[in-house]
One Martini backbone bead per residue (centre of mass of N, CA, C, O) as a GRO file, in nm:
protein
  151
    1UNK     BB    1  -1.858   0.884   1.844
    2UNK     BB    2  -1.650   1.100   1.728
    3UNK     BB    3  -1.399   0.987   1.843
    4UNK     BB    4  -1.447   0.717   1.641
    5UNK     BB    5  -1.440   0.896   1.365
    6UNK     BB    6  -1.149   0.980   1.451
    7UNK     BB    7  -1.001   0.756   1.445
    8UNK     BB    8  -1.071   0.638   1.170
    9UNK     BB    9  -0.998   0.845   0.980
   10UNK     BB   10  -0.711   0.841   1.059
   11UNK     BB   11  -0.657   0.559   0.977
   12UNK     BB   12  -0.724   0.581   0.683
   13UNK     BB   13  -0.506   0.801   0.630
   14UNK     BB   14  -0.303   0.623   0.659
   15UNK     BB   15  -0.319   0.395   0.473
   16UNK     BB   16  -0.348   0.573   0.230
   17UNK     BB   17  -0.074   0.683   0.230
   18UNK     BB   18   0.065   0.403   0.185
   19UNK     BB   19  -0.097   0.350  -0.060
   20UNK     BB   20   0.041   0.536  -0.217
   21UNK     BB   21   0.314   0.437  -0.203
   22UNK     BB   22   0.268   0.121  -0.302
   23UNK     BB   23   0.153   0.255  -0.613
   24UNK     BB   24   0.470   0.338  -0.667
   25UNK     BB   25   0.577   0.109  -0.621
   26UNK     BB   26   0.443  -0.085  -0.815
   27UNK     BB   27   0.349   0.112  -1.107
   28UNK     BB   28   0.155  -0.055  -1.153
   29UNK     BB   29   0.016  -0.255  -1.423
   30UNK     BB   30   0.271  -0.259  -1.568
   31UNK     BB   31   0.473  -0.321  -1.324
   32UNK     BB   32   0.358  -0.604  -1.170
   33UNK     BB   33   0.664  -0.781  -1.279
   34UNK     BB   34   0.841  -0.623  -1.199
   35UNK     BB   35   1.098  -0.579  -0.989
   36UNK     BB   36   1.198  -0.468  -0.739
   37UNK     BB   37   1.384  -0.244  -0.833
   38UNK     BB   38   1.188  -0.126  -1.043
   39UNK     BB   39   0.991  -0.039  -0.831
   40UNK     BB   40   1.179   0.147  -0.628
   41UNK     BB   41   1.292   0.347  -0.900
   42UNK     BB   42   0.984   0.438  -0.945
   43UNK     BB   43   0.894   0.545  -0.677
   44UNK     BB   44   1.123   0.768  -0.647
   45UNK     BB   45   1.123   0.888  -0.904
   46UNK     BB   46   0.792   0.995  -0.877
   47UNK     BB   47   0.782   1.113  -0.592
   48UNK     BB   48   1.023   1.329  -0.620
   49UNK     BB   49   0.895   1.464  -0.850
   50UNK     BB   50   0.630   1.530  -0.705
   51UNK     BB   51   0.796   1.600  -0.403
   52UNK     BB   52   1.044   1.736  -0.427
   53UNK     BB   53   1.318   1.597  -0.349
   54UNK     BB   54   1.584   1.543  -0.188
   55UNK     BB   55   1.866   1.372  -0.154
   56UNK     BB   56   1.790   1.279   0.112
   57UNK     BB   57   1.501   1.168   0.082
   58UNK     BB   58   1.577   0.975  -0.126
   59UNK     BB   59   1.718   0.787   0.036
   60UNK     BB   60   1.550   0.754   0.208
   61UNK     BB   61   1.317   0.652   0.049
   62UNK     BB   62   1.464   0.407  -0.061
   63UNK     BB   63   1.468   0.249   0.215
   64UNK     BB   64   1.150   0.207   0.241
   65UNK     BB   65   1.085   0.104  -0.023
   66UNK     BB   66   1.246  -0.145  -0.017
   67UNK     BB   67   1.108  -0.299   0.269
   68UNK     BB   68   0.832  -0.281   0.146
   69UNK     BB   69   0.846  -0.464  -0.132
   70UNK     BB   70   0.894  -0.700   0.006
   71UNK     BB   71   0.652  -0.727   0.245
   72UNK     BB   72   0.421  -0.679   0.010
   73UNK     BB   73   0.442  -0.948  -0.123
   74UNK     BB   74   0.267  -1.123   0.067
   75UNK     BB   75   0.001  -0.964  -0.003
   76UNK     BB   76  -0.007  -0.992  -0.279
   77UNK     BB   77   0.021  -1.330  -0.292
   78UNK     BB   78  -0.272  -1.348  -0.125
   79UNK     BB   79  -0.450  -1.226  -0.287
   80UNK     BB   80  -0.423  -1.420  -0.483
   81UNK     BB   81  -0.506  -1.686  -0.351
   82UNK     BB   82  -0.772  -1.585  -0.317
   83UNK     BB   83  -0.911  -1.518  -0.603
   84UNK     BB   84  -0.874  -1.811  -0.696
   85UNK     BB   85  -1.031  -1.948  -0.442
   86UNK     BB   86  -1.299  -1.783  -0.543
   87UNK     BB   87  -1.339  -1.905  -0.854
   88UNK     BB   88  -1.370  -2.220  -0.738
   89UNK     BB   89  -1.635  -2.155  -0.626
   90UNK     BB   90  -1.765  -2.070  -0.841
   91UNK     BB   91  -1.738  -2.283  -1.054
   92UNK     BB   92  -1.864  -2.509  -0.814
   93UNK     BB   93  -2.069  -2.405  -0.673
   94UNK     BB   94  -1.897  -2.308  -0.315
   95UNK     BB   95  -2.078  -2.119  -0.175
   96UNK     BB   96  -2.047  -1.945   0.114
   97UNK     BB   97  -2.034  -1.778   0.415
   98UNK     BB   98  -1.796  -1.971   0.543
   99UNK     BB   99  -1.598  -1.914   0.288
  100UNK     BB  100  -1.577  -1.606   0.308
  101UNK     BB  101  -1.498  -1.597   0.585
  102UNK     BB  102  -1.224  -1.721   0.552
  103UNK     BB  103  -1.118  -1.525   0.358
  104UNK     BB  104  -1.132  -1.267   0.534
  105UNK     BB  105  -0.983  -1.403   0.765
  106UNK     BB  106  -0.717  -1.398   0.594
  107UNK     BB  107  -0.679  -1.080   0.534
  108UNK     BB  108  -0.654  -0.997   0.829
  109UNK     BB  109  -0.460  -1.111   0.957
  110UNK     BB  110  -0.257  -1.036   0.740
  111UNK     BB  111  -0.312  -0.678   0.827
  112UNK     BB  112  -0.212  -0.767   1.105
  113UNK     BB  113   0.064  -0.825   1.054
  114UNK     BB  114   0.116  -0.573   0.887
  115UNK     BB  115   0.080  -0.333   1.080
  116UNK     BB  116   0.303  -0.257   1.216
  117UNK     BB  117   0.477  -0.175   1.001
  118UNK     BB  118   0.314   0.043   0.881
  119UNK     BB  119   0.344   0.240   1.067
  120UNK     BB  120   0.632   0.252   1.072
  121UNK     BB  121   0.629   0.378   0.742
  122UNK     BB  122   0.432   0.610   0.809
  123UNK     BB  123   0.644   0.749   1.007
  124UNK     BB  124   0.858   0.787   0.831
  125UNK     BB  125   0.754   0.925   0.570
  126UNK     BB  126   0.680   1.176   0.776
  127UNK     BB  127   0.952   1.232   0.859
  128UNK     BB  128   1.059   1.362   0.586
  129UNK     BB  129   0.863   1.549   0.537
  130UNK     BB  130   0.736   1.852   0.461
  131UNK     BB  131   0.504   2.038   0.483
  132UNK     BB  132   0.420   2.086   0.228
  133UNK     BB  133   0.458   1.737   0.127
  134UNK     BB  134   0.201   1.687   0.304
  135UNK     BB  135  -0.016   1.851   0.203
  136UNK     BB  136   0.006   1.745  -0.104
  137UNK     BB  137  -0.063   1.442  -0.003
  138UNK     BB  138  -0.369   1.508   0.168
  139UNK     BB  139  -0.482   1.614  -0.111
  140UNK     BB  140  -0.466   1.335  -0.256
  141UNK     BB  141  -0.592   1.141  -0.058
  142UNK     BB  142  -0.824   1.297  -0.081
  143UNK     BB  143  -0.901   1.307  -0.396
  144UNK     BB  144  -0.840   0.955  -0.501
  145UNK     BB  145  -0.625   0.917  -0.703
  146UNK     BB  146  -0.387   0.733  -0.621
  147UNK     BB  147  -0.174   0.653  -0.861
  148UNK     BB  148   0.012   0.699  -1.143
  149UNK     BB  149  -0.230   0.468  -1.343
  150UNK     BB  150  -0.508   0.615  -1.188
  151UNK     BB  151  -0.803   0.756  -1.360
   0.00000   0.00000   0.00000
């Protein structure tokens, strides 16, 4: 029981860690129609600046979220199509177990095929900080600040 609490544990601090990333690449909802540039940009310039990166962590992150925002639209984009699906279910009164189910096993389905990429950037963003800048990561997460127009 212990052991599988410290999996879970770990796992949620993983994908927490990711999520922050993500929420960075994204800029929040003023840039959420904005540019992959411009999300690229934005993640760069606010982690770089929250955890004073070197020029070196800098490039190393602008290579990994450049390939993250890329990915994760289409994570984005099945959002978008759930979302819809569920206002027609509503809207039409086709509520059911079985349409609920179906729309879950279709997000877990998405999370799991996006899963090795996740942890290849999870451990990747992970190899470039310092102690420090992982300590203050770690704090953020413990935290649950969010992105950084979440508040």
């Amino acid at each position: 029981m212990k052991k599988s609490k410290t999996v879970v544990a770990v796992a949620l601090a993983g994908v927490s860690f990711f999520v922050l990333i993500t929420l960075a690449s994204c800029g929040g909802p003023r840039h959420s129609h904005a540019s992959p540039e411009t999300k690229i940009n934005f993640a760069v310039s606010y982690l770089s600046a929250e955890l004073d990166f070197t020029d070196e962590q800098k490039e190393e992150f602008k290579a990994i979220v450049s390939e993250s925002v890329y990915h994760l639209k289409s994570m984005s984009d099945d959002h978008e199509s759930v979302r819809h699906e569920m206002a027609e279910l509503v809207r039409n009164n086709e509520i059911s177990a079985e349409s609920i189910d179906r729309m879950i096993d279709r997000r877990i389905d998405k999370i799991n095929e996006m899963r090795p990429f996740i942890k290849e950037k999870v451990i990747a963003i992970n190899d470039i900080l310092t102690d420090e800048q992982r300590a203050k990561v770690a704090d953020h997460i413990e935290s649950g600040e969010g992105g950084p127009f979440r508040h």
